[in-house]
Coordinates of C-alpha atoms and ligand atoms in Angstrom, one line a residue:
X1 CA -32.9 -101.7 122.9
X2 CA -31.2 -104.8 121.7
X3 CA -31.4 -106.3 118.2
X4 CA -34.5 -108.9 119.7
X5 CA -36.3 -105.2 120.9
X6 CA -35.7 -105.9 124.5
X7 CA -32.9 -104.9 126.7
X8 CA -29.5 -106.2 126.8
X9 CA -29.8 -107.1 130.3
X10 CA -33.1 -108.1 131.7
X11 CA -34.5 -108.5 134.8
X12 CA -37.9 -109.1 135.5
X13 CA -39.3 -110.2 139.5
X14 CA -36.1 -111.8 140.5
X15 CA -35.7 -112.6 143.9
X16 CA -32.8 -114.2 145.5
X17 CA -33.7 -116.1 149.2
X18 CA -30.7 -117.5 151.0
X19 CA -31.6 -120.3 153.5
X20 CA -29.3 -119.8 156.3
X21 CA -29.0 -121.9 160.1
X22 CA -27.7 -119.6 162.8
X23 CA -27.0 -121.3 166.4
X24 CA -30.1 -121.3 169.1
X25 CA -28.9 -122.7 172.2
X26 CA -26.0 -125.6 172.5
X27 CA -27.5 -127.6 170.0
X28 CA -30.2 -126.3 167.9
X29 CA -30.2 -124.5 165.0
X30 CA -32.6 -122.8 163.7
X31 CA -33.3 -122.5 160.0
X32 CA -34.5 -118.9 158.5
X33 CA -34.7 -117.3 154.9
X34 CA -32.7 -113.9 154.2
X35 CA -34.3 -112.3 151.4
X36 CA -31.4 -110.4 149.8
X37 CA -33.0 -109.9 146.4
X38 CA -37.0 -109.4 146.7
X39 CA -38.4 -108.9 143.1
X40 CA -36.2 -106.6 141.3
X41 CA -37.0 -105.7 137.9
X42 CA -34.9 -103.2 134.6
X43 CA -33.4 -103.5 131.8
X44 CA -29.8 -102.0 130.6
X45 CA -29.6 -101.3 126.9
X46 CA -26.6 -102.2 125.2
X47 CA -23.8 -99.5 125.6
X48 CA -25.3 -98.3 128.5
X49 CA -23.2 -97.4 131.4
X50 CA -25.4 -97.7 134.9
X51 CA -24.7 -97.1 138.6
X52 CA -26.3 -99.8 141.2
X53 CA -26.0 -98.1 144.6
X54 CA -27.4 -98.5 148.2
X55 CA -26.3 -99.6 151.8
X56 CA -24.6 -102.1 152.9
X57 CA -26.6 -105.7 152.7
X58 CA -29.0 -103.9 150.2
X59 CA -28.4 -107.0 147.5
X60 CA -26.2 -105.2 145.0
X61 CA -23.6 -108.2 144.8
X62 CA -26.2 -110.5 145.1
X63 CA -27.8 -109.2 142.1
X64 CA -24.6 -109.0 140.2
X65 CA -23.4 -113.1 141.3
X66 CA -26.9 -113.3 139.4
X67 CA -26.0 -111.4 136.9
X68 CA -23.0 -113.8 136.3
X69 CA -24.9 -116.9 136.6
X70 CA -23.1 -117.8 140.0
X71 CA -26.1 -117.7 142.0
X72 CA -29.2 -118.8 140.5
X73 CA -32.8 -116.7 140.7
X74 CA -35.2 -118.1 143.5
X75 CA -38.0 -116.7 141.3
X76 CA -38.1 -114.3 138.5
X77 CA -36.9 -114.2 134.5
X78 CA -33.5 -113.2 133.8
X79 CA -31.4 -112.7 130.4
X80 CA -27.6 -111.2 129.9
X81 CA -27.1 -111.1 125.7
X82 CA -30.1 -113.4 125.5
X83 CA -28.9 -115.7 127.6
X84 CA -30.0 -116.9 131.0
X85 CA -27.1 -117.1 133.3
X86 CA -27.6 -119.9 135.7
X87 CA -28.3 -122.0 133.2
X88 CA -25.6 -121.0 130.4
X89 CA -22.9 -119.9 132.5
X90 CA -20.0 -120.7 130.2
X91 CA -21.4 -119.8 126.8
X92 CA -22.1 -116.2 129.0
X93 CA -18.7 -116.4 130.2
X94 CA -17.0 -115.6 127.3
X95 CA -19.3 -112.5 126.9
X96 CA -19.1 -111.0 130.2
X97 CA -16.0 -109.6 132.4
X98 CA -16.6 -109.2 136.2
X99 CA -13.9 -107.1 138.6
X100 CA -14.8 -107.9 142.3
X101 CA -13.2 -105.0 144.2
X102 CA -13.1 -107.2 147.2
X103 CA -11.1 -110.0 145.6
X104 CA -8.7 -110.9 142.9
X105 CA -9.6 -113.1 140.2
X106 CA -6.0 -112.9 139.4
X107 CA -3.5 -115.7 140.4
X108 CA -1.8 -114.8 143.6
X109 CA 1.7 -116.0 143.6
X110 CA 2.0 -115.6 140.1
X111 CA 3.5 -112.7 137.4
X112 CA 0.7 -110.4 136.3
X113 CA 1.5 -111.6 132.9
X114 CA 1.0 -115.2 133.7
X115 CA -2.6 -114.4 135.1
X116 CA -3.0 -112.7 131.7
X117 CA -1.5 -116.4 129.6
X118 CA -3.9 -118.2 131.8
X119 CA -6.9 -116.2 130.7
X120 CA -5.7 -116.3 127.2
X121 CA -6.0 -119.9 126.9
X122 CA -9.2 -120.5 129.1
X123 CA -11.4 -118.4 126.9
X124 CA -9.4 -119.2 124.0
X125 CA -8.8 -116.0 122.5
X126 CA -7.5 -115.5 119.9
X127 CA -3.6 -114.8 119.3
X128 CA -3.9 -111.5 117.5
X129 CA -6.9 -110.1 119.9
X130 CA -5.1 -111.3 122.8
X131 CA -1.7 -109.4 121.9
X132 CA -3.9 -106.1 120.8
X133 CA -5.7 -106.0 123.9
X134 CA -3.5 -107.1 126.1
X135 CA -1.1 -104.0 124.4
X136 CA -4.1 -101.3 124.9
X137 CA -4.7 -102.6 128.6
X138 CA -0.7 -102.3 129.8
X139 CA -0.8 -98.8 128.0
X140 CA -3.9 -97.4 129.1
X141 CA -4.1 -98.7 132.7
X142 CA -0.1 -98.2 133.0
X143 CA 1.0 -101.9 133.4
X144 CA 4.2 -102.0 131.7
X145 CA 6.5 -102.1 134.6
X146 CA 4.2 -104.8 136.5
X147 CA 3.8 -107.3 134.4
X148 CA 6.6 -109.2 135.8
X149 CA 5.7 -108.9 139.4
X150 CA 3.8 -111.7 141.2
X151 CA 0.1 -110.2 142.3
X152 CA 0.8 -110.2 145.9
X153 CA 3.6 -107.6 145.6
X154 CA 1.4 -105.6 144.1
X155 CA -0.4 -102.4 145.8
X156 CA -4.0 -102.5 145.7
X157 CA -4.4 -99.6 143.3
X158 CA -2.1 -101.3 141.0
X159 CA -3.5 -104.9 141.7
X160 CA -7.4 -103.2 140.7
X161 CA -5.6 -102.2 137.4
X162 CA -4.4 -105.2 136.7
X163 CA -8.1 -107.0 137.7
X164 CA -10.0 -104.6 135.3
X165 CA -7.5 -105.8 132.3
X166 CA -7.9 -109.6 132.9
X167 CA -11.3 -109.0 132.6
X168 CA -11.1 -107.1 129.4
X169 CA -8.8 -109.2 127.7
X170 CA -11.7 -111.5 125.8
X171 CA -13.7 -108.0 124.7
X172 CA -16.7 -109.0 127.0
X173 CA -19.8 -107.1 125.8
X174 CA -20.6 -106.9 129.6
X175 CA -18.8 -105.4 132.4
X176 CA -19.4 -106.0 135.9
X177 CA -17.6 -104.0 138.7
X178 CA -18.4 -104.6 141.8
X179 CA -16.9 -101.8 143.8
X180 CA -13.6 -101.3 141.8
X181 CA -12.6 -98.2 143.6
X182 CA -12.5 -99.5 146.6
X183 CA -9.7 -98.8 148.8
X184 CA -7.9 -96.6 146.4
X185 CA -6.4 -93.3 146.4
X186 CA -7.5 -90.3 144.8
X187 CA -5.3 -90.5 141.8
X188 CA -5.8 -94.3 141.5
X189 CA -9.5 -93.8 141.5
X190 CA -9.3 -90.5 138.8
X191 CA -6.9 -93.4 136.6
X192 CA -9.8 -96.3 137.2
X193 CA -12.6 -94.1 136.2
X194 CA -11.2 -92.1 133.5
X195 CA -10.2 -95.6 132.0
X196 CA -13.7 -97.0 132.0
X197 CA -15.3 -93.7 130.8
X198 CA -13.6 -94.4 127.5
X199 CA -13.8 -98.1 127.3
X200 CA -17.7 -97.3 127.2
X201 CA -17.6 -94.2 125.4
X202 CA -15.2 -96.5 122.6
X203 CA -16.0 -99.9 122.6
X204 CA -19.6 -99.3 124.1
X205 CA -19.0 -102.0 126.1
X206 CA -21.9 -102.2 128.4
X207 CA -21.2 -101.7 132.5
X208 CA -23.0 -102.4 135.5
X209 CA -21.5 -100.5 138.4
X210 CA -21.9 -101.0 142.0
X211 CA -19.7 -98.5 144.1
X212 CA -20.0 -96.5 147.9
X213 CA -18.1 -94.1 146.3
X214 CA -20.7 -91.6 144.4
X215 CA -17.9 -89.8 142.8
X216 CA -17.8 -92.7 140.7
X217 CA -21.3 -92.0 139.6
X218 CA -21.1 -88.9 139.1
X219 CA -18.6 -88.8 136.9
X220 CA -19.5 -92.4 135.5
X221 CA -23.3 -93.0 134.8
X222 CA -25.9 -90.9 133.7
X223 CA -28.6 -93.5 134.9
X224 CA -28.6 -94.3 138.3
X225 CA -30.3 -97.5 140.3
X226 CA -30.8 -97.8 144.1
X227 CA -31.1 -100.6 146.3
X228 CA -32.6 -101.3 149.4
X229 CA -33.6 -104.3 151.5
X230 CA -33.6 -105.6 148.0
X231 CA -35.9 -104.2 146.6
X232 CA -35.3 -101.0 143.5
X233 CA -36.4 -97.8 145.3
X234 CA -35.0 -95.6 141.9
X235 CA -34.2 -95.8 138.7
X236 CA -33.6 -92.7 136.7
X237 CA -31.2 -89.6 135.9
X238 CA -28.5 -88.5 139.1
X239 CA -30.1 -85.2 138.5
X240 CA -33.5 -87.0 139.2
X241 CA -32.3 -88.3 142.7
X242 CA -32.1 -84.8 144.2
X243 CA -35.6 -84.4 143.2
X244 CA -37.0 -87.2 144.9
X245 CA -34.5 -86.8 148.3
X246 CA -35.7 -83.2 148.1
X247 CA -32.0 -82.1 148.0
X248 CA -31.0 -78.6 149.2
X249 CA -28.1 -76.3 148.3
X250 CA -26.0 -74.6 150.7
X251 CA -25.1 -70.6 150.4
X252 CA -22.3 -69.9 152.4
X253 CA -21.6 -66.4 152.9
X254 CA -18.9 -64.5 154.6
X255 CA -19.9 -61.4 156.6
X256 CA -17.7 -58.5 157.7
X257 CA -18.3 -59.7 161.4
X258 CA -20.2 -62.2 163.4
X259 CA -23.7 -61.5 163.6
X260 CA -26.3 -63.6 164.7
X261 CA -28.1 -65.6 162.0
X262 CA -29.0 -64.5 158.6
X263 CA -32.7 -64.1 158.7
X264 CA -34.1 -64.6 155.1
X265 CA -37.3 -66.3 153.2
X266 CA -36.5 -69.4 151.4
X267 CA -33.4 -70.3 153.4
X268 CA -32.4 -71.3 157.0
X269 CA -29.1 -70.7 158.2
X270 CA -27.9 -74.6 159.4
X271 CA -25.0 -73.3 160.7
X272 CA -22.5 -70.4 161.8
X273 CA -18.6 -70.4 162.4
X274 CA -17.8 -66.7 163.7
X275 CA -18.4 -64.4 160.5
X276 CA -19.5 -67.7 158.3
X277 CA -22.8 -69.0 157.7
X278 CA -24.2 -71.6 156.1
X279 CA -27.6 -71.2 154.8
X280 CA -29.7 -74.3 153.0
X281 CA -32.1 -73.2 150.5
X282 CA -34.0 -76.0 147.9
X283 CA -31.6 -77.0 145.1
X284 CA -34.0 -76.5 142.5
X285 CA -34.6 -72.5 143.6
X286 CA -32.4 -70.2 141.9
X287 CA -29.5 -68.8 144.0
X288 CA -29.7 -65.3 143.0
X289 CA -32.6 -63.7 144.6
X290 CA -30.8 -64.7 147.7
X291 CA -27.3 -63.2 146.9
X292 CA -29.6 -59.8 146.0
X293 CA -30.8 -59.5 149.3
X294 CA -27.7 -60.6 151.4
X295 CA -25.8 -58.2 149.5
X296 CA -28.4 -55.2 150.0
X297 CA -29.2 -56.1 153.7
X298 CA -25.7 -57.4 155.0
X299 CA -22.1 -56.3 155.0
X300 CA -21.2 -59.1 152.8
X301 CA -17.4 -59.7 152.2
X302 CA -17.7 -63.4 150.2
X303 CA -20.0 -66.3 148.9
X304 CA -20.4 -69.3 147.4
X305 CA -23.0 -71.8 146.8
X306 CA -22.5 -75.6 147.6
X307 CA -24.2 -78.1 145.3
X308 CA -25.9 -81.2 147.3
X309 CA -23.8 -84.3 148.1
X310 CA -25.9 -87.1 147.1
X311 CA -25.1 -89.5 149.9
X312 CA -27.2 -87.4 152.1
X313 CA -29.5 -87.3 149.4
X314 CA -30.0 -90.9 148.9
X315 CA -29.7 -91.2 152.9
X316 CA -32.6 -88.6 153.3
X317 CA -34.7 -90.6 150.4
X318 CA -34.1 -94.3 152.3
X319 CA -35.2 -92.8 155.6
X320 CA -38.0 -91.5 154.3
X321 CA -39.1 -94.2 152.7
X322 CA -41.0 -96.4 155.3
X323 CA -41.0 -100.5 154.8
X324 CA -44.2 -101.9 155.3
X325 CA -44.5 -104.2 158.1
X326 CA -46.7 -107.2 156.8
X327 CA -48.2 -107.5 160.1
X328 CA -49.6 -104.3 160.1
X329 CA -50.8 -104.6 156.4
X330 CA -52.7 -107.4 157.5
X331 CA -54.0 -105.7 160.5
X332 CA -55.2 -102.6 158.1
X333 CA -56.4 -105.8 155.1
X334 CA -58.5 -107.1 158.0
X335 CA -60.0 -103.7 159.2
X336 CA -60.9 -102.6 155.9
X337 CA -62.8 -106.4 155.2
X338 CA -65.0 -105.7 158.2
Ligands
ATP1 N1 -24.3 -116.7 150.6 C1 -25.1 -116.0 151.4 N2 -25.8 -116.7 152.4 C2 -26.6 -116.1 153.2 N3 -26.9 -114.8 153.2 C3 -26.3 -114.0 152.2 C4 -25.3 -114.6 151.3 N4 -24.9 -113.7 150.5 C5 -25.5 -112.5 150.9 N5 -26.3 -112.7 151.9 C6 -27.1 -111.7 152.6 O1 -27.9 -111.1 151.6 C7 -28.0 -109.7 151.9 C8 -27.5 -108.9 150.7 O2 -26.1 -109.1 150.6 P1 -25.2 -108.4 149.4 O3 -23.8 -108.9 149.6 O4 -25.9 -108.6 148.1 O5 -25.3 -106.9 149.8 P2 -24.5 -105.6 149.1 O6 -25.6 -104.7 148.7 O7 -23.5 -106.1 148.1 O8 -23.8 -105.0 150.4 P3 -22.3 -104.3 150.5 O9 -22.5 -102.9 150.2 O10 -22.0 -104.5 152.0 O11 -21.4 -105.0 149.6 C9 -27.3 -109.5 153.2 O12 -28.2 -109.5 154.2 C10 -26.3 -110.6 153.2 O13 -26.0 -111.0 154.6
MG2 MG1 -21.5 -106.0 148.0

């Protein structure tokens, strides 16, 4: 809870409608509404570090332009450190950093360092914060060496680095990624997250972040939201999620030989590779009762138990959940008024 008792960011029914003309014949176009954001509602206490996940076109980025006051609410209350975006956008400016995966904010033909002057004397920091920062960003995101190469030379893992610290540079309270490991390597993405698991644990700077890559949240967020067809399907613990997607664990065994399928209550074999199977059993069941009767009923050489991957998790929850059609509800509203 914030100092006011509420959260530090607040979202309560915001909707985001984009009117948009696509071609219909030669020469008409025809006007229609895409609903990217369709009443979305949580708050993110101060410190908290939160992962904002779902397909593509779900509205994460649309929420987070929001978020940064780029894109105004179609309906709905918003507030980022008490202030409403939209309409405060460069008082929150200087309290907010945002890393766009997909694009540089960073100055394209020019020195890293420049990029870094530049944002210096925008949000006016001050000389002595600028120079401490700037001094903690080149050594913990290893920057040294690039400061004096212009941004397009740089690789896109090094380029991400270099994003993350102009965005740092004015101690926002608030940070937005929007998909910052996108495109990396492993080691790049191990260097990205193990730098913003101690800017949070340290400065308890605040982050919002949106990622296809659920290693990220895994090893990032203990709170979890999902998207879809904008609208928030969960909001809770990671552990939660496999709850909810009914997630299963996988035993895989190694026999002596190939033998046909493992026949055992509370698990189904889902698939065999000559003397390996692969047997699913419900991830919140304990494994060992299992193991005991393999190992008393099989010849039984190896095993090991596979936790859930939580993509097919969250893919199993979305596919399960059905979206109303509003034609139908009517139908049903109708039917029931008779
Ligand atoms: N400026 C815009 N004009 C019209 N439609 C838009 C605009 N921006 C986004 N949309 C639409 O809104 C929906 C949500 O888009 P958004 O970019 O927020 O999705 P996303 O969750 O970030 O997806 P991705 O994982 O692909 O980045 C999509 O259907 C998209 O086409
Ligand atoms: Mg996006």
């Amino acid at each position: 809870m914030d100092s006011d008792g509420s959260g530090f960011i607040e979202l309560d029914g915001i909707e985001k409608v984009f009117d948009v003309r696509r071609k219909a014949g030669l020469l008409r176009r025809e006007r229609h509404q895409v609903r990217a954001v369709d009443g979305i509602s949580f708050s993110v206490a101060r410190g908290e570090m939160v992962g904002y996940i779902g397909p593509n076109g779900a509205g994460k980025s649309t929420t987070i332009k929001m978020l940064t006051g780029i894109l105004t609410p179609s309906a709905g209350r918003l507030r980022v450190a008490g202030i409403d975006p939209s309409r405060e956008r460069t008082r929150l400016a200087r309290r907010i950093g945002v890393v766009f995966g997909q694009r540089t904010t960073l100055w394209w033909d020019l020195p890293l360092i420049d990029s870094y002057r530049l944002v210096h004397r925008m949000y006016r920091i001050p000389d002595k914060r600028y120079r401490e920062n700037l001094e903690r960003c080149v050594e913990l995101l290893e920057l040294g060496e690039l400061l004096d190469v212009p941004v397009r030379q740089l690789s896109l893992g090094q380029r991400m680095r270099g994003d993350i610290a102009a965005a740092l540079l004015h101690d926002p309270e608030v940070l937005y990624l929007d998909e910052p490991t996108i495109g990396l390597d492993v080691i790049s993405k191990a260097r990205v997250r193990e730098f913003l698991r101690d800017l949070n644990a340290q400065s308890r700077t605040t982050v919002l972040l949106t990622t296809h890559d659920l290693t990220d949240i895994e090893q990032l967020c203990a709170r979890v939201m999902v998207i879809d067809h904008g609208r928030l399907v969960y909001d809770g613990a990671l552990a939660g999620l496999h709850e909810v997607g009914e997630s299963e664990r996988t035993l895989v065994v190694d026999l002596e030989r190939e033998l046909p399928p493992v026949e055992l209550p509370g698990a189904r074999v889902v698939k065999v590779e000559g003397p390996r199977q692969w047997l699913a059993f419900p991830a919140a069941a304990s494994a060992a009762p299992l193991v005991a009767r393999i190992a008393a009923e099989y010849p039984l050489m190896d095993l090991s138990v596979r936790e859930p991957d939580i993509e097919s998790v969250i893919a199993k929850m979305l596919s399960r959940r059905k979206v109303p059609d509003p034609a139908v509800s009517e139908e049903v509203a109708e039917r029931s008024a008779l």
